[in-house]
Amino acid sequence: MEEEDTRDYSEPCVQCSVVNWGLTDEGRFYCKSCHNVIERTKEVLTSDVVPNAKIQSISRGFRKRKKIARETTSVCSGSVDGGSYVLKRKKGNLRMSMPMTLSFCYIALLWLREPVTLSDLLRFVIDGHIPYLNAFQYFPEEMKLYGVDLKIFHVESWPVYEDVHNKMSELAAFLDLPRFPAITDSCFLHPNILCIKYLMEANLPDELHNWTCRVVKKINAGETDFLTLDPVNKSARKVKYDVLAAAIIIVVLKLLFLLDDQYEWLLANLAGKRNQKNKEGCLWFDFKKWYKIIKKSVDVEQKKLDEERARCLWKCEKPLFYSAKEKSVVLKKRQMVVNLQRQFGALSGSRQVAEKQSPSSFQLNWAEENTDGNCFHGHILEGVLQEKGNSLTTMNTKYWLCTVKLCNEKICGQLTHYKESNFPQSYQFVLNLFSFLLRVPASLIHEEVCLIEHKLFKTKLHRK
């Protein structure tokens, strides 16, 4: 029956140039070779030979087609899913895209409480461990990409942390998900555990963990209700677990070393002289030595990262084209690009690309058993702390706030404004260190630092 309805239409498909037509349930013609759906429809036949059920089905198809015809006539040919994507994108921002797929992934990881942060997920994407750029190249042969489907998978930029995080919150609310499994003190995403991870990666003394735990307790950042995602509670702030942990460490460093470009260097000179005289036993933490070692390591890793990004090919070997008419032009341009790359490669000399390493939660590794003295995990905070009663307190009694007053987020669009020239060099260095480790803007961590400070010193701020 289908062959009789389509045999009079002998026009080749504009997508694959094959004449092999079929009918959808709505009576529209589609190519059996590449599944391209076109505007042509089967005419309604009022004959007794056609069953009533079939007539009603075709009639419903015509009514539906008539309703959405202002909307689809200008859309390039594509799959049924691609067409619905174009219609849905006009109704809201929750449309399918590659960043949205990462939001789905992060929701799943958060629900299962897997030991992966959002910054880890995005880093795995950028490092090529998770298909993202030209992901369609990994599709099986039977999945042909064409028409409006290209808009979903065609990306020319890396995912942005805040964009994926905001989409995750919107998606969880849109799907009407219940309260997520509780983030307790035994979960990887709890700040007390994440702080251990980042203290190790930043090559900082283990003793600092006691102070990060004290700050977490003081500002109630370890409470289950604060940490657990609840999509129904729209007023609750969605926690950025990795950013929160990094900001807590920075606040602790300010409490102990002040980071005002003066006090931390004074302590470093005292620690350096003590370590030279007494080389036996535990070494005192030397901020100056730590600064030099970390800066050298980060500069090397940043250079590698910049080179990898410069070599990144945004255009895939298998080029995309929206119609058969564009195919020859796109292929010609692609061949021109390949020829130019070959010529430049011959002129610059071939460079051996390093073998891709397996994904890891750590970017910087510091082994305590090394004898080069580059690991600071076992160093003590002697000279920085003093005994007061039955507890230890800081020698430093001063503290400077990043900002005295937070902005109105509804008016300014953000809680704080970060300008490097307004802050000490040591603070900038620590901020940029964690910005590199998390692959997020320094301003995002700075904002979290300001929030923690206002919770930590809210009593004094309220008096002022």
GROMACS .gro file of C-alpha atoms in nm:
model
  464
    1MET     CA    1   0.000   0.000   0.000
    2GLU     CA    2   0.286   0.237   0.088
    3GLU     CA    3   0.461   0.166  -0.243
    4GLU     CA    4   0.144   0.252  -0.437
    5ASP     CA    5   0.111   0.584  -0.255
    6THR     CA    6   0.471   0.685  -0.322
    7ARG     CA    7   0.545   0.538  -0.665
    8ASP     CA    8   0.424   0.849  -0.850
    9TYR     CA    9   0.679   1.067  -0.669
   10SER     CA   10   1.013   1.018  -0.842
   11GLU     CA   11   1.206   1.322  -0.716
   12PRO     CA   12   1.545   1.227  -0.561
   13CYS     CA   13   1.610   1.306  -0.195
   14VAL     CA   14   1.796   1.637  -0.155
   15GLN     CA   15   2.000   1.483   0.125
   16CYS     CA   16   2.130   1.159  -0.029
   17SER     CA   17   2.004   1.181  -0.395
   18VAL     CA   18   1.826   0.843  -0.366
   19VAL     CA   19   1.468   0.773  -0.481
   20ASN     CA   20   1.330   0.548  -0.208
   21TRP     CA   21   1.028   0.706  -0.037
   22GLY     CA   22   0.810   0.588   0.248
   23LEU     CA   23   0.525   0.735   0.458
   24THR     CA   24   0.523   0.834   0.824
   25ASP     CA   25   0.221   0.773   1.047
   26GLU     CA   26   0.119   1.134   0.982
   27GLY     CA   27   0.122   1.080   0.605
   28ARG     CA   28   0.446   1.269   0.534
   29PHE     CA   29   0.704   1.146   0.286
   30TYR     CA   30   1.043   1.037   0.420
   31CYS     CA   31   1.355   0.892   0.260
   32LYS     CA   32   1.409   0.528   0.361
   33SER     CA   33   1.780   0.565   0.292
   34CYS     CA   34   1.868   0.860   0.516
   35HIS     CA   35   1.534   0.914   0.701
   36ASN     CA   36   1.500   1.270   0.570
   37VAL     CA   37   1.140   1.397   0.626
   38ILE     CA   38   1.006   1.636   0.362
   39GLU     CA   39   0.695   1.857   0.332
   40ARG     CA   40   0.515   1.641   0.076
   41THR     CA   41   0.222   1.448   0.218
   42LYS     CA   42  -0.010   1.176   0.103
   43GLU     CA   43  -0.349   1.293  -0.022
   44VAL     CA   44  -0.657   1.181   0.178
   45LEU     CA   45  -0.856   0.920  -0.014
   46THR     CA   46  -1.229   0.887   0.068
   47SER     CA   47  -1.262   0.534  -0.065
   48ASP     CA   48  -1.430   0.235   0.095
   49VAL     CA   49  -1.115   0.034   0.031
   50VAL     CA   50  -0.923   0.233   0.293
   51PRO     CA   51  -1.005   0.120   0.648
   52ASN     CA   52  -1.170   0.375   0.876
   53ALA     CA   53  -0.886   0.353   1.125
   54LYS     CA   54  -0.636   0.442   0.855
   55ILE     CA   55  -0.846   0.739   0.738
   56GLN     CA   56  -0.872   0.871   1.092
   57SER     CA   57  -0.497   0.831   1.140
   58ILE     CA   58  -0.424   1.022   0.821
   59SER     CA   59  -0.677   1.292   0.911
   60ARG     CA   60  -0.516   1.341   1.249
   61GLY     CA   61  -0.183   1.373   1.076
   62PHE     CA   62  -0.321   1.646   0.849
   63ARG     CA   63  -0.470   1.840   1.141
   64LYS     CA   64  -0.142   1.822   1.329
   65ARG     CA   65   0.054   1.925   1.022
   66LYS     CA   66  -0.178   2.219   0.958
   67LYS     CA   67  -0.126   2.343   1.313
   68ILE     CA   68   0.256   2.360   1.293
   69ALA     CA   69   0.300   2.445   0.922
   70ARG     CA   70   0.434   2.903   1.042
   71GLU     CA   71   0.687   2.711   1.221
   72THR     CA   72   0.839   2.422   1.004
   73THR     CA   73   0.839   2.556   0.649
   74SER     CA   74   1.155   2.757   0.709
   75VAL     CA   75   1.337   2.474   0.888
   76CYS     CA   76   1.609   2.284   0.702
   77SER     CA   77   1.538   1.918   0.637
   78GLY     CA   78   1.635   1.685   0.917
   79SER     CA   79   1.517   1.405   1.141
   80VAL     CA   80   1.190   1.415   1.332
   81ASP     CA   81   1.387   1.468   1.658
   82GLY     CA   82   1.573   1.757   1.501
   83GLY     CA   83   1.248   1.919   1.389
   84SER     CA   84   1.097   1.894   1.735
   85TYR     CA   85   1.420   2.043   1.875
   86VAL     CA   86   1.371   2.354   1.662
   87LEU     CA   87   1.009   2.389   1.774
   88LYS     CA   88   1.092   2.341   2.144
   89ARG     CA   89   1.379   2.588   2.144
   90LYS     CA   90   1.128   2.866   2.076
   91LYS     CA   91   0.942   2.787   2.398
   92GLY     CA   92   1.235   2.809   2.640
   93ASN     CA   93   1.605   2.776   2.708
   94LEU     CA   94   1.594   2.408   2.808
   95ARG     CA   95   1.679   2.271   2.467
   96MET     CA   96   1.912   1.989   2.383
   97SER     CA   97   2.275   2.090   2.339
   98MET     CA   98   2.618   1.956   2.424
   99PRO     CA   99   2.642   2.163   2.747
  100MET     CA  100   2.300   2.025   2.838
  101THR     CA  101   2.430   1.668   2.799
  102LEU     CA  102   2.702   1.754   3.053
  103SER     CA  103   2.432   1.885   3.287
  104PHE     CA  104   2.258   1.547   3.257
  105CYS     CA  105   2.588   1.374   3.335
  106TYR     CA  106   2.650   1.595   3.640
  107ILE     CA  107   2.297   1.532   3.771
  108ALA     CA  108   2.362   1.158   3.749
  109LEU     CA  109   2.700   1.189   3.922
  110LEU     CA  110   2.549   1.406   4.196
  111TRP     CA  111   2.258   1.168   4.250
  112LEU     CA  112   2.496   0.871   4.283
  113ARG     CA  113   2.737   1.081   4.496
  114GLU     CA  114   3.028   0.973   4.279
  115PRO     CA  115   3.379   1.103   4.367
  116VAL     CA  116   3.378   1.345   4.072
  117THR     CA  117   3.328   1.721   4.093
  118LEU     CA  118   3.194   1.942   3.816
  119SER     CA  119   3.542   2.083   3.756
  120ASP     CA  120   3.672   1.726   3.716
  121LEU     CA  121   3.398   1.649   3.464
  122LEU     CA  122   3.474   1.957   3.254
  123ARG     CA  123   3.849   1.890   3.271
  124PHE     CA  124   3.792   1.535   3.142
  125VAL     CA  125   3.599   1.690   2.853
  126ILE     CA  126   3.872   1.943   2.766
  127ASP     CA  127   4.144   1.677   2.795
  128GLY     CA  128   3.956   1.456   2.549
  129HIS     CA  129   3.859   1.175   2.785
  130ILE     CA  130   3.486   1.243   2.733
  131PRO     CA  131   3.353   1.295   2.375
  132TYR     CA  132   3.236   1.653   2.334
  133LEU     CA  133   3.407   1.833   2.048
  134ASN     CA  134   3.285   1.673   1.721
  135ALA     CA  135   3.121   1.400   1.928
  136PHE     CA  136   2.922   1.279   1.626
  137GLN     CA  137   3.243   1.125   1.489
  138TYR     CA  138   3.197   0.847   1.745
  139PHE     CA  139   2.847   0.763   1.621
  140PRO     CA  140   2.795   0.426   1.446
  141GLU     CA  141   2.769   0.429   1.067
  142GLU     CA  142   2.392   0.381   1.066
  143MET     CA  143   2.343   0.707   1.258
  144LYS     CA  144   2.370   0.972   0.988
  145LEU     CA  145   2.379   1.334   1.105
  146TYR     CA  146   2.204   1.588   0.885
  147GLY     CA  147   1.971   1.888   0.881
  148VAL     CA  148   1.879   2.056   1.206
  149ASP     CA  149   2.042   1.774   1.406
  150LEU     CA  150   2.372   1.945   1.331
  151LYS     CA  151   2.277   2.234   1.561
  152ILE     CA  152   2.279   2.000   1.861
  153PHE     CA  153   2.622   1.848   1.809
  154HIS     CA  154   2.807   2.132   1.637
  155VAL     CA  155   3.009   2.320   1.903
  156GLU     CA  156   3.295   2.566   1.867
  157SER     CA  157   3.375   2.645   2.231
  158TRP     CA  158   3.456   2.458   2.550
  159PRO     CA  159   3.188   2.423   2.820
  160VAL     CA  160   3.176   2.694   3.088
  161TYR     CA  161   3.152   2.593   3.454
  162GLU     CA  162   2.877   2.836   3.554
  163ASP     CA  163   2.676   2.765   3.239
  164VAL     CA  164   2.671   2.388   3.301
  165HIS     CA  165   2.602   2.438   3.674
  166ASN     CA  166   2.308   2.671   3.607
  167LYS     CA  167   2.166   2.436   3.342
  168MET     CA  168   2.192   2.151   3.592
  169SER     CA  169   1.983   2.345   3.845
  170GLU     CA  170   1.723   2.440   3.583
  171LEU     CA  171   1.708   2.085   3.451
  172ALA     CA  172   1.662   1.930   3.796
  173ALA     CA  173   1.373   2.171   3.865
  174PHE     CA  174   1.222   2.116   3.520
  175LEU     CA  175   1.224   1.737   3.567
  176ASP     CA  176   1.064   1.788   3.910
  177LEU     CA  177   1.328   1.573   4.075
  178PRO     CA  178   1.296   1.506   4.448
  179ARG     CA  179   1.557   1.595   4.708
  180PHE     CA  180   1.889   1.433   4.618
  181PRO     CA  181   2.059   1.175   4.843
  182ALA     CA  182   2.213   1.345   5.145
  183ILE     CA  183   2.571   1.474   5.132
  184THR     CA  184   2.707   1.360   5.470
  185ASP     CA  185   3.053   1.396   5.624
  186SER     CA  186   3.153   1.060   5.471
  187CYS     CA  187   3.075   1.169   5.113
  188PHE     CA  188   3.349   1.278   4.874
  189LEU     CA  189   3.170   1.608   4.805
  190HIS     CA  190   3.172   1.711   5.172
  191PRO     CA  191   3.407   2.012   5.216
  192ASN     CA  192   3.612   1.836   5.485
  193ILE     CA  193   3.703   1.561   5.238
  194LEU     CA  194   3.741   1.785   4.933
  195CYS     CA  195   3.974   2.011   5.132
  196ILE     CA  196   4.207   1.713   5.185
  197LYS     CA  197   4.217   1.658   4.809
  198TYR     CA  198   4.300   2.019   4.725
  199LEU     CA  199   4.551   2.057   5.010
  200MET     CA  200   4.737   1.757   4.867
  201GLU     CA  201   4.722   1.886   4.511
  202ALA     CA  202   4.830   2.237   4.615
  203ASN     CA  203   5.124   2.083   4.807
  204LEU     CA  204   5.024   2.244   5.137
  205PRO     CA  205   5.092   2.112   5.492
  206ASP     CA  206   4.859   1.844   5.628
  207GLU     CA  207   4.813   2.047   5.950
  208LEU     CA  208   4.605   2.300   5.757
  209HIS     CA  209   4.322   2.047   5.742
  210ASN     CA  210   4.246   2.101   6.110
  211TRP     CA  211   4.190   2.469   6.033
  212THR     CA  212   3.972   2.407   5.726
  213CYS     CA  213   3.752   2.182   5.942
  214ARG     CA  214   3.722   2.460   6.202
  215VAL     CA  215   3.613   2.709   5.935
  216VAL     CA  216   3.362   2.460   5.790
  217LYS     CA  217   3.209   2.412   6.135
  218LYS     CA  218   3.207   2.786   6.211
  219ILE     CA  219   3.013   2.880   5.894
  220ASN     CA  220   2.790   2.566   5.900
  221ALA     CA  221   2.917   2.463   5.555
  222GLY     CA  222   2.921   2.097   5.656
  223GLU     CA  223   2.549   2.075   5.733
  224THR     CA  224   2.358   1.816   5.530
  225ASP     CA  225   2.071   2.053   5.450
  226PHE     CA  226   2.318   2.310   5.315
  227LEU     CA  227   2.509   2.063   5.097
  228THR     CA  228   2.227   1.845   4.963
  229LEU     CA  229   2.062   1.955   4.637
  230ASP     CA  230   1.686   2.007   4.666
  231PRO     CA  231   1.537   2.118   4.329
  232VAL     CA  232   1.201   2.196   4.493
  233ASN     CA  233   1.358   2.459   4.722
  234LYS     CA  234   1.425   2.730   4.465
  235SER     CA  235   1.542   2.984   4.724
  236ALA     CA  236   1.828   2.762   4.845
  237ARG     CA  237   2.171   2.841   4.698
  238LYS     CA  238   2.307   2.560   4.481
  239VAL     CA  239   2.648   2.465   4.624
  240LYS     CA  240   2.956   2.456   4.402
  241TYR     CA  241   3.136   2.190   4.605
  242ASP     CA  242   3.482   2.222   4.451
  243VAL     CA  243   3.478   2.604   4.451
  244LEU     CA  244   3.361   2.605   4.814
  245ALA     CA  245   3.648   2.379   4.925
  246ALA     CA  246   3.910   2.589   4.742
  247ALA     CA  247   3.771   2.910   4.894
  248ILE     CA  248   3.783   2.762   5.246
  249ILE     CA  249   4.154   2.681   5.201
  250ILE     CA  250   4.223   3.036   5.082
  251VAL     CA  251   4.044   3.183   5.385
  252VAL     CA  252   4.256   2.961   5.614
  253LEU     CA  253   4.575   3.080   5.441
  254LYS     CA  254   4.465   3.439   5.500
  255LEU     CA  255   4.396   3.363   5.866
  256LEU     CA  256   4.741   3.213   5.920
  257PHE     CA  257   4.963   3.403   5.674
  258LEU     CA  258   4.754   3.716   5.611
  259LEU     CA  259   4.862   3.723   5.242
  260ASP     CA  260   4.924   4.097   5.243
  261ASP     CA  261   5.264   4.076   5.066
  262GLN     CA  262   5.446   4.142   5.395
  263TYR     CA  263   5.355   3.913   5.684
  264GLU     CA  264   5.384   3.585   5.487
  265TRP     CA  265   5.737   3.676   5.371
  266LEU     CA  266   5.841   3.762   5.729
  267LEU     CA  267   5.727   3.417   5.843
  268ALA     CA  268   5.905   3.260   5.543
  269ASN     CA  269   6.236   3.422   5.640
  270LEU     CA  270   6.206   3.291   5.996
  271ALA     CA  271   6.120   2.940   5.873
  272GLY     CA  272   6.406   2.943   5.621
  273LYS     CA  273   6.666   3.038   5.885
  274ARG     CA  274   6.534   2.778   6.131
  275ASN     CA  275   6.539   2.500   5.866
  276GLN     CA  276   6.901   2.582   5.773
  277LYS     CA  277   7.018   2.559   6.134
  278ASN     CA  278   6.817   2.253   6.231
  279LYS     CA  279   6.789   2.009   5.939
  280GLU     CA  280   6.683   1.719   6.159
  281GLY     CA  281   6.323   1.656   6.253
  282CYS     CA  282   6.018   1.817   6.095
  283LEU     CA  283   6.072   2.119   5.875
  284TRP     CA  284   5.884   2.444   5.926
  285PHE     CA  285   5.659   2.545   5.638
  286ASP     CA  286   5.841   2.803   5.423
  287PHE     CA  287   5.589   3.008   5.223
  288LYS     CA  288   5.859   3.157   4.997
  289LYS     CA  289   6.002   2.818   4.899
  290TRP     CA  290   5.652   2.679   4.845
  291TYR     CA  291   5.568   2.978   4.626
  292LYS     CA  292   5.871   2.922   4.398
  293ILE     CA  293   5.812   2.547   4.358
  294ILE     CA  294   5.440   2.581   4.291
  295LYS     CA  295   5.488   2.868   4.045
  296LYS     CA  296   5.744   2.670   3.845
  297SER     CA  297   5.519   2.361   3.827
  298VAL     CA  298   5.205   2.555   3.736
  299ASP     CA  299   5.389   2.753   3.465
  300VAL     CA  300   5.505   2.427   3.305
  301GLU     CA  301   5.158   2.270   3.318
  302GLN     CA  302   4.992   2.591   3.193
  303LYS     CA  303   5.228   2.599   2.895
  304LYS     CA  304   5.137   2.240   2.809
  305LEU     CA  305   4.769   2.325   2.837
  306ASP     CA  306   4.803   2.631   2.613
  307GLU     CA  307   4.989   2.427   2.351
  308GLU     CA  308   4.721   2.157   2.356
  309ARG     CA  309   4.449   2.416   2.309
  310ALA     CA  310   4.641   2.580   2.024
  311ARG     CA  311   4.667   2.242   1.846
  312CYS     CA  312   4.298   2.167   1.898
  313LEU     CA  313   4.115   2.114   1.567
  314TRP     CA  314   3.766   2.261   1.596
  315LYS     CA  315   3.679   2.131   1.248
  316CYS     CA  316   3.657   1.755   1.229
  317GLU     CA  317   3.802   1.529   0.963
  318LYS     CA  318   3.449   1.437   0.867
  319PRO     CA  319   3.297   1.777   0.774
  320LEU     CA  320   2.939   1.880   0.843
  321PHE     CA  321   2.699   2.014   0.582
  322TYR     CA  322   2.333   2.106   0.612
  323SER     CA  323   2.223   1.999   0.264
  324ALA     CA  324   2.348   1.811  -0.043
  325LYS     CA  325   2.396   2.143  -0.225
  326GLU     CA  326   2.656   2.252   0.030
  327LYS     CA  327   2.842   1.921   0.024
  328SER     CA  328   3.083   1.998  -0.261
  329VAL     CA  329   3.165   2.346  -0.123
  330VAL     CA  330   3.232   2.216   0.229
  331LEU     CA  331   3.447   1.929   0.107
  332LYS     CA  332   3.649   2.166  -0.109
  333LYS     CA  333   3.712   2.401   0.187
  334ARG     CA  334   3.804   2.108   0.408
  335GLN     CA  335   4.059   1.983   0.154
  336MET     CA  336   4.209   2.333   0.139
  337VAL     CA  337   4.247   2.337   0.519
  338VAL     CA  338   4.415   1.995   0.517
  339ASN     CA  339   4.660   2.108   0.248
  340LEU     CA  340   4.750   2.424   0.442
  341GLN     CA  341   4.801   2.226   0.763
  342ARG     CA  342   5.030   1.985   0.579
  343GLN     CA  343   5.236   2.272   0.435
  344PHE     CA  344   5.270   2.455   0.768
  345GLY     CA  345   5.358   2.126   0.936
  346ALA     CA  346   5.640   2.071   0.687
  347LEU     CA  347   5.772   2.423   0.743
  348SER     CA  348   5.759   2.414   1.123
  349GLY     CA  349   5.886   2.060   1.153
  350SER     CA  350   5.691   1.761   1.278
  351ARG     CA  351   5.617   1.758   1.650
  352GLN     CA  352   5.563   1.434   1.834
  353VAL     CA  353   5.237   1.449   2.025
  354ALA     CA  354   5.261   1.310   2.379
  355GLU     CA  355   5.056   1.000   2.451
  356LYS     CA  356   4.728   1.080   2.622
  357GLN     CA  357   4.733   0.982   2.987
  358SER     CA  358   4.444   0.811   3.161
  359PRO     CA  359   4.208   1.047   3.348
  360SER     CA  360   4.302   1.135   3.707
  361SER     CA  361   4.149   1.346   3.982
  362PHE     CA  362   4.490   1.509   4.037
  363GLN     CA  363   4.673   1.736   3.796
  364LEU     CA  364   4.975   1.792   4.023
  365ASN     CA  365   5.125   1.505   4.221
  366TRP     CA  366   5.370   1.547   4.507
  367ALA     CA  367   5.537   1.237   4.650
  368GLU     CA  368   5.656   1.262   5.010
  369GLU     CA  369   5.926   0.999   4.956
  370ASN     CA  370   6.115   1.225   4.715
  371THR     CA  371   6.438   1.362   4.857
  372ASP     CA  372   6.440   1.684   4.653
  373GLY     CA  373   6.246   1.867   4.925
  374ASN     CA  374   5.962   1.971   4.692
  375CYS     CA  375   5.684   1.810   4.897
  376PHE     CA  376   5.544   2.019   5.185
  377HIS     CA  377   5.275   1.779   5.313
  378GLY     CA  378   5.470   1.682   5.624
  379HIS     CA  379   5.592   2.033   5.710
  380ILE     CA  380   5.466   2.182   6.035
  381LEU     CA  381   5.316   2.523   6.110
  382GLU     CA  382   5.564   2.605   6.385
  383GLY     CA  383   5.618   2.979   6.407
  384VAL     CA  384   5.272   3.041   6.263
  385LEU     CA  385   5.067   2.907   6.557
  386GLN     CA  386   5.086   2.961   6.932
  387GLU     CA  387   4.933   2.787   7.231
  388LYS     CA  388   4.650   2.963   7.408
  389GLY     CA  389   4.510   2.761   7.694
  390ASN     CA  390   4.442   2.409   7.572
  391SER     CA  391   4.422   2.500   7.203
  392LEU     CA  392   4.633   2.646   6.926
  393THR     CA  393   4.564   2.988   6.780
  394THR     CA  394   4.732   3.198   6.512
  395MET     CA  395   5.026   3.424   6.584
  396ASN     CA  396   4.862   3.667   6.343
  397THR     CA  397   4.582   3.873   6.501
  398LYS     CA  398   4.491   4.075   6.193
  399TYR     CA  399   4.268   3.998   5.895
  400TRP     CA  400   4.170   4.197   5.587
  401LEU     CA  401   3.838   4.146   5.412
  402CYS     CA  402   3.816   4.112   5.035
  403THR     CA  403   3.505   4.330   5.046
  404VAL     CA  404   3.320   4.500   5.329
  405LYS     CA  405   2.982   4.488   5.158
  406LEU     CA  406   2.842   4.238   4.909
  407CYS     CA  407   2.661   4.354   4.596
  408ASN     CA  408   2.294   4.296   4.527
  409GLU     CA  409   2.301   3.997   4.292
  410LYS     CA  410   1.968   4.091   4.132
  411ILE     CA  411   2.096   4.437   4.041
  412CYS     CA  412   2.466   4.372   3.967
  413GLY     CA  413   2.429   4.017   3.842
  414GLN     CA  414   2.699   3.906   4.088
  415LEU     CA  415   2.786   3.938   4.455
  416THR     CA  416   3.138   4.080   4.412
  417HIS     CA  417   3.365   4.241   4.154
  418TYR     CA  418   3.719   4.115   4.119
  419LYS     CA  419   4.000   4.335   3.985
  420GLU     CA  420   4.350   4.194   4.029
  421SER     CA  421   4.521   4.529   4.083
  422ASN     CA  422   4.311   4.587   4.396
  423PHE     CA  423   4.455   4.287   4.582
  424PRO     CA  424   4.799   4.177   4.712
  425GLN     CA  425   5.020   3.965   4.487
  426SER     CA  426   5.022   3.671   4.728
  427TYR     CA  427   4.643   3.658   4.736
  428GLN     CA  428   4.632   3.673   4.355
  429PHE     CA  429   4.884   3.390   4.332
  430VAL     CA  430   4.685   3.159   4.562
  431LEU     CA  431   4.362   3.249   4.384
  432ASN     CA  432   4.515   3.178   4.042
  433LEU     CA  433   4.658   2.850   4.167
  434PHE     CA  434   4.314   2.715   4.251
  435SER     CA  435   4.173   2.874   3.938
  436PHE     CA  436   4.418   2.658   3.741
  437LEU     CA  437   4.343   2.342   3.941
  438LEU     CA  438   3.967   2.382   3.899
  439ARG     CA  439   3.980   2.536   3.548
  440VAL     CA  440   3.739   2.810   3.657
  441PRO     CA  441   3.772   3.192   3.655
  442ALA     CA  442   3.953   3.340   3.954
  443SER     CA  443   3.655   3.572   4.005
  444LEU     CA  444   3.430   3.273   4.079
  445ILE     CA  445   3.655   3.155   4.364
  446HIS     CA  446   3.699   3.513   4.488
  447GLU     CA  447   3.321   3.548   4.518
  448GLU     CA  448   3.304   3.233   4.732
  449VAL     CA  449   3.587   3.365   4.951
  450CYS     CA  450   3.389   3.684   5.013
  451LEU     CA  451   3.078   3.486   5.109
  452ILE     CA  452   3.275   3.273   5.357
  453GLU     CA  453   3.437   3.581   5.512
  454HIS     CA  454   3.099   3.747   5.565
  455LYS     CA  455   2.971   3.435   5.740
  456LEU     CA  456   3.289   3.401   5.945
  457PHE     CA  457   3.295   3.763   6.062
  458LYS     CA  458   2.924   3.845   6.049
  459THR     CA  459   2.915   3.956   6.414
  460LYS     CA  460   3.192   4.214   6.369
  461LEU     CA  461   3.048   4.329   6.036
  462HIS     CA  462   2.705   4.371   6.193
  463ARG     CA  463   2.851   4.590   6.468
  464LYS     CA  464   3.019   4.813   6.210
   0.00000   0.00000   0.00000
